[in-house]
């Protein structure tokens, strides 16, 4: 037996030494999944398998590099470098370099990233004289990407009446034509986008049997990491490659399948037993990461999911600290309480900042956390993303605020004038910048009257820039009459910024709209705080200029960039695969976590619960959950209800009796803060009694059509406005 196998526990050892036939390793959180994959590759090499005959597919280049380095260390040979190990996209791109000529591509084909793709789509929309607001490039790119992930090409898209009808209902009937042109332009340029790397590999293996057979013989052993995250194209490619020997090993955890919005299909791992009836199942159930209390809480939560593979994660670790629970009156106070808890733990136990992580459901939630940590001088970093005030959509809107306050802010002017696009080209802007330099005047003066400074642009450009200047001056007039929040909301709407990102209608677009909403919430809270300091005098509410001054000081660059001892802030999606001694999971409220977009179907709700499971299992020593009794949404003060996920954790696992804190009978104490809900308005985020939900019997929705009147158990009567998608992905906007 190879010496390195002694480092494995019994179940890990069984999974590593089993090398023939289909097998699935279900690896609970913190159970050593990557360790098993690494040792399995090392064991195959130790048994004399040629490294060129091993294919190991991962989801990140970092994971592939680390695995390869570890294998080299284990076997003591550089032969491990010859294993075909990498991401799906990198491995398939390599195969297409060799075999792409079968599909009419040269070996030096170009690969377009998402920005390249959007630019090409934007140009096609322009060439077809389509309205870029109706056909937002981000939305069109998302539709094309989802089609390709489902292996639907442009012609099949056009010939599919359900898809065409969905686009027509969404008032975007020309997407099929854009897709056709996009496909043709890519081919003409000898280029593939990211989705094509999967799509074309599938076509290669489907249509050229000799090529498929060549790679079936080559890859005698196939290993797939994070199998629960594979999409339809990846699933079919793997199935074809493994069809000859069926020496396929998939590793994953159905309880951590959280990427459906990217096209991942949990059915791939749940149905592995149907695809390979003679498969061997190995369960890695010992958790080496977390305390008993954390493991027990996670286990209990995931039992509420119906679609799952049965396993019982356990640990030999100590029971550890019980779960903390923070109840705040508002999202702002939630940030303060979390920051205070971090500060106290740091001081009491002499812990570094890096031992703490704050996890949230949406990027917008980082704002209150950032501000609270800054006030206590606790350094932090946004993991896998930008600081709230550094995000593009926030900087775009802040540029309008800056220009409204100070017309001579040229940096803000140049950022704002074409965001959203107004058809003022780069050349025209350059001419005006040159004129400002020649006449030694501010750029603002030139755009107010280009003719006065003899700028050589046509009358159409002159109108566009002067209209922009007039709009900014109107914002300035509003600022003198109204308080900060009203002005900010007016600018967000009238500038077109809000509409721009709403029309993207993609996960990224939704996130950007949420971030703009959070900025407006911050301004609303700032205005109210200023009014309270002035004894409620609305005339003395904080001005937009004062808010911007606060932001400028708040976002001053961190001087100690080389210091890695920082609290980590990130979305739960970004936290997958990471671990921290102390984890705070914030915003545990109905309609936030679980998301309001995910509570109307069991499949979506179960994905939200898996997301919560992932969040819990990032913690090693201590996990603290928090929620706010109220939040601002578009400037409206709304009552929040504790997340159902809190109810699913046994009361005995909390530091204090949970029920006393969140009062599950629904009779929560209202926060003292004055409600902005007007008479007759229904507070957002309320949940009906569970018995009512169970009693409501849903009708068959397969024949749902636009214009139909519908009734929902929670939302009442409504009208179907748009139907998108098909099959299990079909969604209606009511």
XYZ file of C-alpha atoms in Angstrom:
734
model
C 0.000 0.000 0.000
C 1.288 3.463 -0.883
C 2.581 5.259 2.215
C 0.488 8.385 1.565
C -2.767 6.410 1.931
C -2.166 6.158 5.683
C -3.106 9.862 5.880
C -6.733 9.066 4.957
C -9.637 8.041 7.149
C -11.456 4.783 6.426
C -14.130 6.149 4.074
C -11.666 8.424 2.256
C -9.380 5.416 1.785
C -12.193 3.308 0.295
C -13.067 6.069 -2.181
C -9.444 6.545 -3.255
C -8.557 2.877 -3.904
C -11.765 2.072 -5.812
C -10.650 2.666 -9.417
C -12.960 0.741 -11.754
C -16.490 1.550 -12.852
C -18.748 4.498 -12.037
C -18.567 5.928 -8.530
C -19.935 8.919 -6.690
C -18.388 10.507 -3.634
C -20.884 12.535 -1.615
C -18.701 14.805 0.471
C -20.232 16.694 3.363
C -18.945 20.161 4.191
C -15.425 20.088 5.640
C -15.038 16.347 5.001
C -11.919 16.425 2.825
C -13.406 16.351 -0.683
C -10.383 17.958 -2.365
C -8.110 15.629 -0.386
C -9.867 12.575 -1.840
C -9.609 13.883 -5.418
C -5.939 14.704 -4.990
C -5.065 11.366 -3.414
C -7.098 9.509 -6.029
C -5.078 11.027 -8.883
C -1.871 10.239 -6.959
C -3.038 6.653 -6.367
C -3.838 6.130 -10.062
C -0.350 7.334 -10.990
C 1.160 5.123 -8.269
C -0.686 2.153 -9.809
C 1.033 2.803 -13.142
C -1.749 4.652 -14.972
C -0.308 6.942 -17.652
C -0.902 10.597 -16.596
C -2.041 11.359 -20.150
C -4.924 8.919 -19.623
C -6.345 10.795 -16.616
C -8.843 13.650 -16.995
C -9.624 15.713 -13.885
C -12.158 18.511 -14.294
C -12.529 21.345 -11.771
C -14.455 24.625 -11.649
C -11.547 26.990 -10.927
C -8.014 27.268 -12.251
C -6.811 27.795 -8.693
C -8.254 24.439 -7.601
C -6.603 22.706 -10.558
C -3.202 24.267 -9.830
C -3.350 23.391 -6.138
C -4.403 19.807 -6.857
C -1.613 19.337 -9.373
C 0.995 20.698 -6.951
C -0.253 18.396 -4.175
C -0.169 15.361 -6.463
C 3.449 16.137 -7.382
C 4.299 16.294 -3.672
C 2.560 12.974 -2.984
C 4.053 10.910 -5.814
C 7.411 12.671 -5.899
C 7.363 12.855 -9.684
C 6.747 15.588 -12.229
C 4.727 13.085 -14.288
C 1.714 14.503 -12.496
C 2.129 17.646 -14.615
C 0.981 15.581 -17.609
C -2.440 14.809 -16.149
C -5.200 16.547 -18.114
C -6.305 18.641 -15.167
C -8.099 21.969 -15.386
C -11.444 23.717 -15.641
C -14.096 22.510 -18.071
C -13.490 25.561 -20.247
C -9.689 25.311 -20.296
C -9.633 21.563 -21.057
C -12.289 21.797 -23.767
C -10.589 24.853 -25.305
C -7.446 22.728 -25.602
C -9.370 19.925 -27.319
C -10.955 22.432 -29.712
C -7.519 23.824 -30.604
C -6.655 20.311 -31.780
C -9.995 19.185 -33.244
C -11.799 22.436 -34.092
C -11.102 22.063 -37.823
C -13.866 19.440 -37.917
C -16.275 22.271 -37.090
C -14.619 24.768 -39.441
C -12.425 26.584 -36.857
C -8.679 27.164 -37.150
C -6.411 26.155 -34.251
C -5.792 29.832 -33.449
C -9.461 30.744 -32.965
C -10.188 33.685 -30.656
C -12.055 33.399 -27.359
C -14.418 36.243 -26.497
C -14.966 37.050 -22.835
C -18.272 38.447 -21.568
C -17.275 42.054 -22.269
C -16.279 41.185 -25.849
C -19.591 39.413 -26.326
C -21.621 42.342 -25.005
C -19.758 44.795 -27.245
C -20.478 42.645 -30.303
C -24.148 42.294 -29.339
C -24.351 46.054 -28.793
C -22.954 46.650 -32.290
C -25.439 44.195 -33.837
C -28.327 45.951 -32.078
C -27.075 49.240 -33.499
C -26.663 47.787 -37.013
C -30.245 46.521 -36.934
C -31.524 49.946 -35.839
C -33.079 48.436 -32.716
C -33.747 50.383 -29.554
C -30.819 49.640 -27.159
C -33.152 50.334 -24.245
C -35.603 47.657 -25.316
C -32.816 45.315 -26.343
C -30.388 45.942 -23.505
C -27.110 44.180 -24.453
C -26.816 42.598 -20.998
C -30.286 41.078 -21.229
C -29.748 39.807 -24.787
C -26.368 38.317 -23.834
C -28.005 36.508 -20.904
C -30.766 35.065 -23.124
C -28.222 33.815 -25.669
C -25.994 32.381 -22.939
C -28.861 30.451 -21.322
C -29.858 29.098 -24.751
C -26.321 27.892 -25.464
C -26.059 26.305 -21.999
C -29.183 24.329 -22.955
C -27.524 23.422 -26.296
C -29.966 25.473 -28.377
C -28.341 27.157 -31.381
C -29.666 30.217 -33.206
C -31.710 28.245 -35.753
C -33.230 26.011 -33.066
C -33.986 29.136 -31.034
C -35.825 30.611 -34.031
C -37.719 27.373 -34.727
C -38.873 26.930 -31.126
C -42.383 28.431 -30.855
C -42.308 28.502 -27.035
C -39.085 30.542 -26.946
C -40.234 32.883 -29.718
C -43.565 33.389 -27.952
C -41.794 34.190 -24.664
C -39.656 36.837 -26.396
C -42.729 38.292 -28.086
C -44.549 38.464 -24.741
C -41.542 40.296 -23.301
C -41.778 42.722 -26.278
C -38.375 41.588 -27.535
C -39.274 39.576 -30.668
C -35.987 40.342 -32.451
C -33.722 38.426 -30.049
C -33.812 35.448 -32.413
C -32.448 37.659 -35.209
C -29.768 39.138 -32.959
C -28.746 35.601 -31.944
C -28.465 34.584 -35.607
C -26.295 37.585 -36.423
C -24.202 37.085 -33.295
C -23.573 33.451 -34.178
C -22.622 34.410 -37.745
C -20.343 37.282 -36.658
C -18.503 35.030 -34.206
C -17.982 32.404 -36.889
C -16.826 35.022 -39.408
C -14.272 36.224 -36.875
C -13.102 32.660 -36.102
C -14.130 33.273 -32.519
C -15.946 31.428 -29.748
C -17.451 32.851 -26.594
C -17.272 31.020 -23.243
C -20.514 29.139 -23.877
C -19.245 27.991 -27.280
C -16.328 26.177 -25.630
C -18.882 23.800 -24.108
C -21.403 23.867 -26.956
C -18.821 23.151 -29.676
C -17.169 20.369 -27.658
C -20.583 18.743 -27.376
C -21.149 19.123 -31.144
C -17.693 17.710 -31.831
C -18.389 14.559 -29.829
C -21.976 14.260 -31.083
C -21.254 14.616 -34.797
C -17.786 13.075 -35.180
C -17.775 9.551 -33.786
C -14.100 8.986 -34.582
C -13.091 12.057 -32.555
C -15.265 10.978 -29.625
C -13.792 7.455 -29.727
C -10.268 8.910 -29.772
C -10.871 10.778 -26.513
C -12.813 7.899 -24.957
C -9.708 5.740 -25.451
C -7.447 8.531 -24.223
C -9.289 9.349 -21.000
C -9.421 5.964 -19.276
C -10.139 7.602 -15.908
C -12.375 10.663 -15.537
C -12.707 12.617 -12.288
C -15.150 15.509 -11.873
C -15.098 17.953 -8.953
C -18.204 19.864 -7.746
C -20.486 17.666 -9.852
C -23.564 19.344 -8.359
C -22.555 22.553 -10.186
C -22.494 21.083 -13.719
C -24.935 22.352 -16.344
C -26.697 20.424 -19.110
C -23.863 20.760 -21.653
C -21.182 19.666 -19.166
C -23.311 16.737 -18.083
C -23.760 15.422 -21.636
C -20.073 15.863 -22.546
C -18.958 13.923 -19.467
C -21.530 11.224 -20.189
C -20.208 10.793 -23.751
C -16.546 10.707 -22.702
C -17.191 8.107 -20.000
C -19.442 5.863 -22.116
C -16.659 3.467 -23.138
C -14.973 2.437 -19.862
C -17.400 4.060 -17.395
C -14.404 4.690 -15.141
C -15.958 7.915 -13.917
C -15.659 9.371 -10.434
C -17.822 12.353 -9.559
C -17.356 14.215 -6.296
C -19.750 16.742 -4.822
C -22.392 17.609 -2.279
C -26.017 17.998 -3.303
C -26.507 20.107 -0.148
C -24.137 22.715 -1.611
C -25.754 23.099 -5.031
C -26.287 26.877 -5.157
C -25.644 27.980 -8.751
C -28.935 27.357 -10.573
C -28.914 30.985 -11.752
C -25.793 30.130 -13.787
C -27.446 27.083 -15.325
C -26.252 24.445 -12.825
C -28.653 21.516 -12.558
C -28.865 19.656 -9.237
C -30.608 16.802 -11.064
C -27.211 15.776 -12.490
C -25.978 14.599 -9.097
C -29.363 13.430 -7.810
C -29.872 11.234 -10.914
C -26.354 9.780 -11.111
C -27.765 6.516 -9.727
C -30.150 6.336 -12.713
C -27.423 7.075 -15.272
C -25.133 4.407 -13.801
C -27.264 1.777 -11.995
C -24.181 -0.267 -10.990
C -22.387 2.719 -9.445
C -20.590 2.629 -6.101
C -21.519 5.268 -3.534
C -19.071 6.597 -0.960
C -20.104 9.054 1.731
C -17.602 11.356 3.410
C -19.548 12.295 6.519
C -16.868 13.234 9.035
C -16.519 17.015 9.280
C -13.042 18.207 10.250
C -13.868 21.908 10.112
C -16.697 22.811 12.470
C -17.794 22.275 16.065
C -20.570 19.837 16.991
C -23.076 22.665 17.531
C -22.485 24.080 14.039
C -22.647 20.657 12.382
C -25.875 19.806 14.224
C -27.493 23.100 13.204
C -26.556 22.600 9.536
C -27.770 18.988 9.567
C -31.133 20.006 11.013
C -31.694 22.793 8.491
C -30.972 20.659 5.424
C -33.458 17.950 6.526
C -36.239 20.359 5.509
C -35.246 19.819 1.849
C -37.071 17.046 0.016
C -34.658 16.667 -2.940
C -31.444 15.426 -1.360
C -29.148 12.446 -0.928
C -29.379 11.060 2.599
C -26.244 11.500 4.712
C -25.438 12.336 8.302
C -22.481 14.631 8.780
C -20.733 14.214 12.154
C -17.596 15.455 13.843
C -15.210 14.479 16.605
C -14.572 18.154 17.330
C -15.701 19.741 20.597
C -19.273 20.956 21.046
C -17.931 24.512 20.942
C -19.812 27.728 21.478
C -23.535 27.868 20.884
C -25.004 29.887 18.031
C -25.329 33.615 18.616
C -28.467 35.499 17.630
C -28.609 39.246 17.089
C -31.945 41.053 16.825
C -31.704 44.624 15.523
C -34.399 47.237 15.095
C -33.025 48.274 11.681
C -30.440 47.256 9.098
C -28.279 50.169 10.237
C -28.359 48.953 13.834
C -27.656 45.428 12.613
C -24.367 46.673 11.131
C -23.478 48.390 14.399
C -24.278 45.325 16.538
C -22.278 43.007 14.286
C -19.293 45.390 14.276
C -19.501 45.701 18.076
C -19.578 41.920 18.447
C -16.481 41.585 16.263
C -14.701 44.274 18.278
C -15.573 42.642 21.612
C -14.470 39.180 20.458
C -11.210 40.625 19.154
C -10.476 42.269 22.484
C -11.674 39.460 24.759
C -9.927 36.618 22.956
C -7.036 38.493 21.261
C -8.202 37.402 17.799
C -6.929 38.782 14.469
C -9.365 40.566 12.122
C -8.854 37.815 9.544
C -10.593 35.287 11.797
C -13.948 37.022 11.145
C -16.220 36.894 8.101
C -19.569 38.588 7.488
C -21.754 36.793 4.934
C -24.852 38.269 3.276
C -27.394 37.292 0.636
C -27.007 40.368 -1.620
C -24.091 42.705 -2.331
C -26.159 45.721 -1.298
C -26.079 44.573 2.330
C -22.370 45.340 2.629
C -23.052 49.084 2.951
C -24.247 49.117 6.573
C -21.546 46.606 7.543
C -18.780 48.663 5.938
C -19.872 51.887 7.600
C -20.117 50.263 11.050
C -16.687 48.631 10.773
C -15.098 51.897 9.632
C -16.505 53.744 12.637
C -14.709 51.262 14.903
C -11.518 51.426 12.777
C -11.753 47.723 11.982
C -10.068 47.040 8.608
C -12.033 44.915 6.150
C -12.006 43.768 2.564
C -14.773 42.943 0.138
C -14.007 39.402 -0.983
C -14.696 38.656 -4.615
C -16.116 42.100 -5.253
C -15.687 45.828 -4.851
C -16.291 48.034 -1.857
C -19.901 49.263 -1.952
C -18.996 52.828 -2.903
C -16.489 51.601 -5.512
C -19.008 49.642 -7.575
C -19.637 50.949 -11.066
C -23.343 51.644 -10.680
C -22.736 53.484 -7.400
C -19.884 55.538 -8.863
C -22.078 56.385 -11.869
C -24.864 57.774 -9.682
C -22.412 59.516 -7.331
C -20.906 61.219 -10.420
C -24.317 62.811 -11.079
C -24.521 63.940 -7.459
C -21.013 65.416 -7.636
C -21.746 67.246 -10.888
C -25.042 68.564 -9.542
C -23.228 69.965 -6.532
C -20.183 71.245 -8.435
C -20.558 71.866 -12.187
C -16.793 72.259 -12.502
C -16.086 68.655 -11.469
C -14.745 67.510 -14.844
C -14.103 63.931 -13.759
C -17.748 63.568 -12.745
C -18.877 65.241 -15.960
C -16.931 62.878 -18.187
C -18.254 59.855 -16.273
C -21.884 60.992 -16.232
C -22.372 62.464 -19.709
C -22.548 59.112 -21.499
C -23.886 56.923 -18.703
C -26.409 55.949 -19.914
C -25.363 56.456 -23.516
C -26.639 59.650 -25.159
C -24.933 59.177 -28.505
C -22.170 61.667 -27.692
C -19.199 59.931 -29.256
C -15.635 59.741 -28.010
C -14.420 61.970 -30.864
C -16.950 64.691 -30.031
C -15.952 64.632 -26.375
C -12.286 64.852 -27.294
C -12.984 67.923 -29.439
C -14.749 69.640 -26.521
C -11.924 68.741 -24.128
C -9.396 70.220 -26.596
C -11.513 73.389 -26.922
C -11.653 73.770 -23.125
C -7.867 73.525 -23.018
C -7.387 76.017 -25.886
C -9.727 78.611 -24.359
C -8.552 77.843 -20.825
C -12.098 77.315 -19.565
C -13.788 74.501 -17.704
C -15.345 71.689 -19.758
C -18.725 72.605 -18.284
C -18.544 75.979 -20.047
C -17.907 74.291 -23.376
C -20.796 71.821 -23.189
C -23.144 74.676 -22.283
C -22.279 76.492 -25.525
C -20.056 74.506 -27.967
C -20.565 77.137 -30.701
C -19.041 79.866 -28.580
C -15.791 77.896 -28.427
C -15.910 76.865 -32.106
C -16.156 73.123 -31.451
C -16.412 71.332 -34.817
C -19.409 69.095 -34.069
C -22.755 68.843 -35.833
C -26.005 70.358 -34.587
C -27.209 66.995 -33.302
C -24.255 66.706 -30.921
C -24.688 70.339 -29.850
C -28.290 69.605 -28.850
C -27.356 66.454 -26.958
C -24.641 68.093 -24.847
C -26.667 71.231 -24.118
C -29.688 69.092 -23.157
C -27.428 67.244 -20.741
C -26.238 70.542 -19.236
C -29.836 71.726 -18.865
C -30.747 68.487 -17.060
C -27.858 68.905 -14.579
C -28.896 72.511 -13.922
C -32.446 71.337 -13.229
C -31.045 68.880 -10.668
C -29.245 71.793 -9.030
C -32.522 73.711 -8.800
C -34.207 70.675 -7.187
C -31.372 70.422 -4.672
C -32.115 73.940 -3.418
C -35.777 73.097 -2.794
C -35.830 69.500 -1.552
C -34.116 67.305 1.024
C -31.338 64.893 0.093
C -33.371 61.728 -0.447
C -35.935 63.361 -2.738
C -33.190 64.929 -4.844
C -31.210 61.671 -5.017
C -34.255 59.654 -6.079
C -35.137 62.295 -8.689
C -31.591 62.166 -10.108
C -31.541 58.345 -10.169
C -34.791 58.283 -12.162
C -34.396 61.349 -14.407
C -30.786 60.633 -15.372
C -31.783 57.227 -16.756
C -29.310 55.363 -14.509
C -32.003 53.356 -12.748
C -33.800 52.479 -15.969
C -30.525 51.403 -17.590
C -29.821 48.712 -15.021
C -33.449 47.648 -14.612
C -33.622 46.866 -18.321
C -30.561 44.591 -18.168
C -32.831 41.977 -16.524
C -29.894 39.705 -15.648
C -28.532 38.569 -12.265
C -25.881 41.313 -12.602
C -28.503 43.914 -13.508
C -30.695 42.928 -10.556
C -27.675 43.218 -8.241
C -26.910 46.712 -9.586
C -30.485 47.870 -9.041
C -30.331 46.493 -5.491
C -27.119 48.435 -4.886
C -28.668 51.691 -6.127
C -31.651 50.998 -3.847
C -29.257 50.557 -0.940
C -27.516 53.881 -1.724
C -30.894 55.648 -1.683
C -31.702 53.894 1.605
C -28.449 55.255 3.067
C -29.381 58.788 1.992
C -32.863 58.386 3.498
C -31.389 57.291 6.821
C -28.884 60.171 6.672
C -31.718 62.654 6.106
C -33.779 61.278 8.990
C -30.795 61.252 11.343
C -30.130 64.919 10.503
C -33.807 65.760 11.099
C -33.749 64.029 14.508
C -30.690 66.055 15.490
C -32.663 69.169 14.588
C -35.661 68.118 16.676
C -37.633 66.758 13.737
C -37.565 69.977 11.684
C -37.879 68.681 8.101
C -36.444 71.947 6.829
C -33.217 71.080 8.584
C -32.797 67.612 7.077
C -29.315 66.772 5.778
C -28.426 68.086 2.347
C -27.094 66.028 -0.524
C -23.896 68.054 -0.326
C -23.383 67.010 3.319
C -24.046 63.368 2.470
C -21.491 63.474 -0.349
C -18.916 64.992 1.975
C -19.474 62.085 4.379
C -19.064 59.602 1.540
C -15.848 61.267 0.376
C -14.362 60.887 3.858
C -15.773 57.391 4.268
C -14.200 56.076 1.077
C -10.741 57.569 1.520
C -8.219 54.978 0.308
C -6.952 52.505 2.870
C -3.320 53.398 3.504
C -2.306 49.902 4.647
C -3.014 47.895 1.501
C -0.356 45.275 2.290
C -1.951 44.317 5.587
C -3.978 41.138 5.090
C -5.352 41.133 8.636
C -8.853 42.246 7.667
C -12.419 41.170 8.295
C -13.834 39.481 5.168
C -17.154 40.704 3.766
C -18.752 38.655 1.006
C -21.903 37.171 -0.447
C -22.587 33.571 0.526
C -22.108 32.532 -3.102
C -18.577 33.964 -2.992
C -17.852 32.172 0.309
C -18.335 28.654 -1.057
C -15.159 26.624 -0.521
C -13.808 28.973 2.169
C -13.707 28.689 5.960
C -13.343 31.107 8.879
C -13.101 30.680 12.673
C -15.952 33.151 13.291
C -18.805 33.732 10.862
C -21.659 36.260 10.997
C -24.622 35.529 8.691
C -26.679 38.711 8.441
C -30.079 39.707 7.054
C -31.955 36.537 8.040
C -35.382 37.864 7.125
C -38.225 36.636 4.964
C -38.018 38.024 1.412
C -34.317 38.750 1.868
C -33.019 35.319 2.919
C -34.844 33.383 1.588
C -35.044 35.818 -1.310
C -38.444 37.121 -2.367
C -37.639 35.747 -5.848
C -37.253 32.210 -4.470
C -40.256 31.571 -2.233
C -42.846 30.671 -4.847
C -41.552 27.231 -5.823
C -40.164 24.376 -3.776
C -37.097 23.997 -6.030
C -36.113 27.656 -5.604
C -36.765 27.611 -1.857
C -34.662 24.473 -1.464
C -31.779 26.176 -3.259
C -32.055 29.088 -0.798
C -31.939 26.581 2.071
C -28.822 24.968 0.555
C -27.316 28.451 0.419
C -27.985 28.851 4.144
C -26.416 25.420 4.729
C -23.290 26.571 2.869
C -23.171 29.734 5.001
C -23.440 27.804 8.281
C -20.732 25.341 7.304
C -18.164 28.057 6.530
C -17.752 28.501 10.313
C -15.118 26.618 12.289
C -15.636 27.791 15.895
C -18.563 30.186 16.153
C -21.489 31.263 14.016
C -23.708 34.255 14.772
C -27.012 34.876 12.977
C -28.624 38.298 12.769
C -31.784 39.919 11.467
C -33.400 43.345 11.504
C -37.013 44.074 12.417
C -37.164 46.778 9.761
C -35.400 47.803 6.565
C -35.591 50.613 4.048
C -36.731 49.666 0.559
C -36.827 52.484 -1.966
C -37.032 54.989 0.854
C -39.992 53.221 2.478
C -39.634 51.970 6.034
C -40.917 48.370 6.051
C -41.424 45.802 8.772
C -39.347 42.635 8.379
C -40.141 39.140 9.610
C -37.461 36.703 10.865
C -36.421 34.119 8.295
C -38.069 30.714 8.367
C -34.534 29.299 8.459
C -34.168 30.525 12.043
C -37.171 28.423 13.002
C -35.520 25.334 11.533
C -32.611 25.330 14.002
C -33.265 23.661 17.357
C -33.738 26.149 20.166
C -31.188 24.304 22.311
C -28.367 25.242 19.933
C -28.698 28.990 20.576
C -26.928 30.929 23.333
C -30.240 32.422 24.438
C -33.750 31.030 23.981
C -34.544 31.755 20.366
C -38.292 32.013 20.763
C -37.977 34.776 23.311
C -35.989 36.745 20.782
C -37.994 36.345 17.610
C -41.440 35.503 19.007
C -42.525 32.958 16.462
C -46.207 33.467 17.279
C -46.048 36.463 14.936
C -46.577 39.066 17.688
C -43.225 40.758 17.315
C -42.623 44.029 19.060
C -42.611 46.787 16.502
C -39.430 48.876 16.436
C -39.715 52.249 18.094
C -38.676 54.013 14.905
C -41.517 55.882 13.199
C -43.056 53.947 10.318
C -43.218 55.603 6.911
C -45.957 53.233 5.761
C -48.948 55.333 4.847
C -52.544 54.415 5.782
C -53.892 51.761 3.459
C -50.440 50.455 2.473
C -49.605 46.804 3.155
C -46.184 46.303 4.798
C -43.773 44.370 2.594
C -42.318 41.061 3.662
C -45.237 39.595 5.565
C -45.883 35.877 5.565
C -49.301 34.237 5.903
C -49.987 31.610 8.516
C -48.500 28.252 7.539
C -51.859 26.498 7.820
C -53.277 28.834 5.207
C -50.368 28.060 2.868
C -50.856 24.309 3.249
C -54.624 24.560 2.667
C -54.183 26.451 -0.597
C -54.204 24.042 -3.563
C -52.276 25.228 -6.613
C -53.749 24.774 -10.083
C -51.990 23.365 -13.133
C -49.969 26.244 -14.628
C -48.807 24.504 -17.824
C -51.335 26.459 -19.932
C -50.691 29.820 -18.282
C -50.842 32.687 -20.799
C -50.277 36.436 -20.763
C -53.357 38.419 -19.802
C -54.798 35.695 -17.568
C -56.194 36.591 -14.131
C -54.585 34.514 -11.372
C -54.819 34.127 -7.593
C -51.905 33.369 -5.248
C -52.048 32.102 -1.664
C -49.834 34.943 -0.420
C -50.114 37.733 -2.957
C -53.804 37.532 -3.797
C -55.271 38.459 -7.210
C -53.045 39.370 -10.145
C -52.657 39.473 -13.913
C -50.008 37.634 -15.970
C -47.945 40.268 -17.814
C -44.998 38.314 -19.252
C -44.068 34.621 -19.592
C -40.400 33.710 -20.120
C -38.384 30.502 -20.395
C -39.576 26.992 -21.065
C -40.020 23.664 -19.295
C -38.848 23.742 -15.663
C -37.333 27.193 -16.259
C -40.657 28.754 -17.281
C -41.477 31.868 -15.239
C -44.379 34.298 -15.238
C -44.291 37.956 -14.226
C -47.563 38.837 -12.468
